[in-house]
Amino acid sequence: TASIDASQPPNLLAAGGASGAWSADGTWFAFAKDGCLTDDYDIYAVRSEGGAIVRLTDSPHVLKESAGWSPVANQIAYSALLEDSQGLLLLDANTMELRTLLTSTRDFHIHGPRWSPDGRYISFSGGGGHGAC
């Protein structure tokens, strides 16, 4: 991260971070990051002033373009491959409670969840795979 007035040196994340999102109060930054020895992603968070990176999920199937932090609550929406489908999941960053909001077939990809400004809706990109239109 970098301050827009360049008054502070940038905070750098370890290699492998993707798809970041700020918490509503600006104190946390969530992002997807792959494992050191694998391409499996999980959702992590770090305080805006820096410090230790906290792992929020423990799933080998989080999609890297998927972290979206609610603008009004401490919840993170993300997409992941499930056992026989793909899902849009909601993680409460306070309680670590996980809910599945919707599922689709594995051939319909859910990407990039984004919250409405009031936190009532989540939009996402989706599309077919393997030659589907």
Tab-separated table of C-alpha atoms in Angstrom:
chain	number	residue	atom	x	y	z
A	1	THR	CA	0.000	0.000	0.000
A	2	ALA	CA	1.086	3.589	-0.530
A	3	SER	CA	-0.218	6.893	0.814
A	4	ILE	CA	-1.563	9.121	-1.965
A	5	ASP	CA	0.426	12.114	-0.729
A	6	ALA	CA	3.670	10.056	-0.498
A	7	SER	CA	4.097	11.131	3.139
A	8	GLN	CA	4.858	7.587	4.284
A	9	PRO	CA	6.975	4.818	2.788
A	10	PRO	CA	4.944	2.092	1.084
A	11	ASN	CA	4.021	-1.095	2.954
A	12	LEU	CA	4.922	-4.159	0.919
A	13	LEU	CA	3.308	-7.582	1.132
A	14	ALA	CA	5.130	-10.834	0.563
A	15	ALA	CA	5.130	-12.130	-3.000
A	16	GLY	CA	2.023	-13.937	-4.154
A	17	GLY	CA	-0.647	-11.497	-2.906
A	18	ALA	CA	-3.603	-10.674	-5.177
A	19	SER	CA	-7.032	-9.047	-5.145
A	20	GLY	CA	-6.886	-6.842	-2.076
A	21	ALA	CA	-9.684	-5.020	-0.264
A	22	TRP	CA	-9.804	-2.573	2.670
A	23	SER	CA	-11.947	-3.077	5.753
A	24	ALA	CA	-14.731	-0.511	6.252
A	25	ASP	CA	-12.762	1.327	8.940
A	26	GLY	CA	-9.499	1.232	6.967
A	27	THR	CA	-7.558	-0.603	9.656
A	28	TRP	CA	-7.203	-3.932	7.812
A	29	PHE	CA	-6.300	-4.995	4.283
A	30	ALA	CA	-7.440	-8.457	3.108
A	31	PHE	CA	-5.975	-10.261	0.114
A	32	ALA	CA	-5.612	-13.667	-1.470
A	33	LYS	CA	-2.141	-15.203	-1.255
A	34	ASP	CA	-0.700	-18.468	-2.448
A	35	GLY	CA	1.221	-20.870	-0.268
A	36	CYS	CA	5.004	-20.853	-0.158
A	37	LEU	CA	5.332	-24.207	-1.883
A	38	THR	CA	1.977	-24.469	-3.679
A	39	ASP	CA	-0.365	-22.471	-5.910
A	40	ASP	CA	-3.204	-22.921	-3.405
A	41	TYR	CA	-4.636	-19.587	-2.250
A	42	ASP	CA	-6.105	-18.489	1.075
A	43	ILE	CA	-7.448	-15.184	2.374
A	44	TYR	CA	-5.062	-13.240	4.612
A	45	ALA	CA	-5.248	-9.841	6.329
A	46	VAL	CA	-2.717	-7.340	7.613
A	47	ARG	CA	-3.176	-4.134	9.618
A	48	SER	CA	-2.877	-0.930	7.589
A	49	GLU	CA	0.183	0.191	9.567
A	50	GLY	CA	1.894	-3.142	8.839
A	51	GLY	CA	2.758	-6.030	11.100
A	52	ALA	CA	2.085	-9.740	11.049
A	53	ILE	CA	-0.026	-11.233	8.282
A	54	VAL	CA	-3.037	-13.160	9.635
A	55	ARG	CA	-4.388	-16.180	7.755
A	56	LEU	CA	-8.210	-16.064	7.708
A	57	THR	CA	-9.058	-19.165	5.664
A	58	ASP	CA	-7.666	-22.672	5.497
A	59	SER	CA	-8.896	-23.971	2.173
A	60	PRO	CA	-6.812	-25.200	-0.748
A	61	HIS	CA	-9.363	-23.886	-3.234
A	62	VAL	CA	-9.737	-20.107	-2.682
A	63	LEU	CA	-9.638	-18.262	-6.001
A	64	LYS	CA	-6.976	-15.572	-6.190
A	65	GLU	CA	-9.175	-12.775	-7.556
A	66	SER	CA	-11.736	-13.089	-4.843
A	67	ALA	CA	-11.289	-10.970	-1.687
A	68	GLY	CA	-14.021	-8.346	-1.220
A	69	TRP	CA	-14.457	-6.649	2.182
A	70	SER	CA	-17.893	-5.334	3.162
A	71	PRO	CA	-18.093	-1.521	3.359
A	72	VAL	CA	-20.323	-1.644	6.468
A	73	ALA	CA	-19.414	-4.824	8.355
A	74	ASN	CA	-16.405	-6.952	9.147
A	75	GLN	CA	-17.224	-9.527	6.465
A	76	ILE	CA	-15.191	-10.722	3.493
A	77	ALA	CA	-16.789	-12.232	0.399
A	78	TYR	CA	-14.694	-14.584	-1.703
A	79	SER	CA	-15.066	-17.348	-4.257
A	80	ALA	CA	-13.713	-20.863	-3.927
A	81	LEU	CA	-13.909	-24.285	-5.488
A	82	LEU	CA	-16.052	-26.544	-3.339
A	83	GLU	CA	-16.292	-30.323	-3.393
A	84	ASP	CA	-18.394	-30.572	-6.570
A	85	SER	CA	-19.207	-26.933	-7.313
A	86	GLN	CA	-17.940	-23.391	-7.081
A	87	GLY	CA	-19.230	-21.060	-4.396
A	88	LEU	CA	-19.485	-17.493	-3.244
A	89	LEU	CA	-18.639	-17.530	0.464
A	90	LEU	CA	-18.938	-14.983	3.252
A	91	LEU	CA	-16.443	-14.949	6.127
A	92	ASP	CA	-17.123	-12.975	9.308
A	93	ALA	CA	-13.650	-11.676	10.204
A	94	ASN	CA	-14.632	-11.236	13.878
A	95	THR	CA	-16.115	-14.681	14.565
A	96	MET	CA	-14.485	-16.607	11.671
A	97	GLU	CA	-17.973	-17.965	10.856
A	98	LEU	CA	-18.212	-19.046	7.219
A	99	ARG	CA	-21.415	-19.080	5.138
A	100	THR	CA	-21.970	-20.223	1.577
A	101	LEU	CA	-24.079	-17.588	-0.201
A	102	LEU	CA	-24.489	-19.433	-3.503
A	103	THR	CA	-23.102	-22.340	-5.452
A	104	SER	CA	-22.779	-23.100	-9.143
A	105	THR	CA	-21.432	-25.906	-11.252
A	106	ARG	CA	-17.672	-26.203	-11.521
A	107	ASP	CA	-17.960	-25.034	-15.149
A	108	PHE	CA	-19.458	-21.664	-14.125
A	109	HIS	CA	-16.686	-19.546	-12.654
A	110	ILE	CA	-17.442	-16.938	-9.964
A	111	HIS	CA	-14.854	-14.143	-9.777
A	112	GLY	CA	-14.204	-10.789	-8.140
A	113	PRO	CA	-17.015	-10.242	-5.636
A	114	ARG	CA	-17.673	-6.526	-5.040
A	115	TRP	CA	-20.002	-5.040	-2.430
A	116	SER	CA	-22.613	-2.347	-2.976
A	117	PRO	CA	-21.845	0.854	-1.004
A	118	ASP	CA	-24.570	0.043	1.547
A	119	GLY	CA	-23.298	-3.539	2.046
A	120	ARG	CA	-26.639	-5.111	1.078
A	121	TYR	CA	-25.573	-6.685	-2.224
A	122	ILE	CA	-22.563	-8.417	-3.728
A	123	SER	CA	-21.902	-8.382	-7.458
A	124	PHE	CA	-19.520	-10.798	-9.127
A	125	SER	CA	-18.262	-11.776	-12.553
A	126	GLY	CA	-19.075	-15.198	-13.848
A	127	GLY	CA	-18.772	-17.280	-16.929
A	128	GLY	CA	-18.511	-20.724	-18.374
A	129	GLY	CA	-15.352	-22.669	-18.797
A	130	HIS	CA	-14.100	-25.328	-21.157
A	131	GLY	CA	-15.475	-23.713	-24.307
A	132	ALA	CA	-18.867	-22.704	-22.901
A	133	CYS	CA	-20.381	-19.383	-23.969
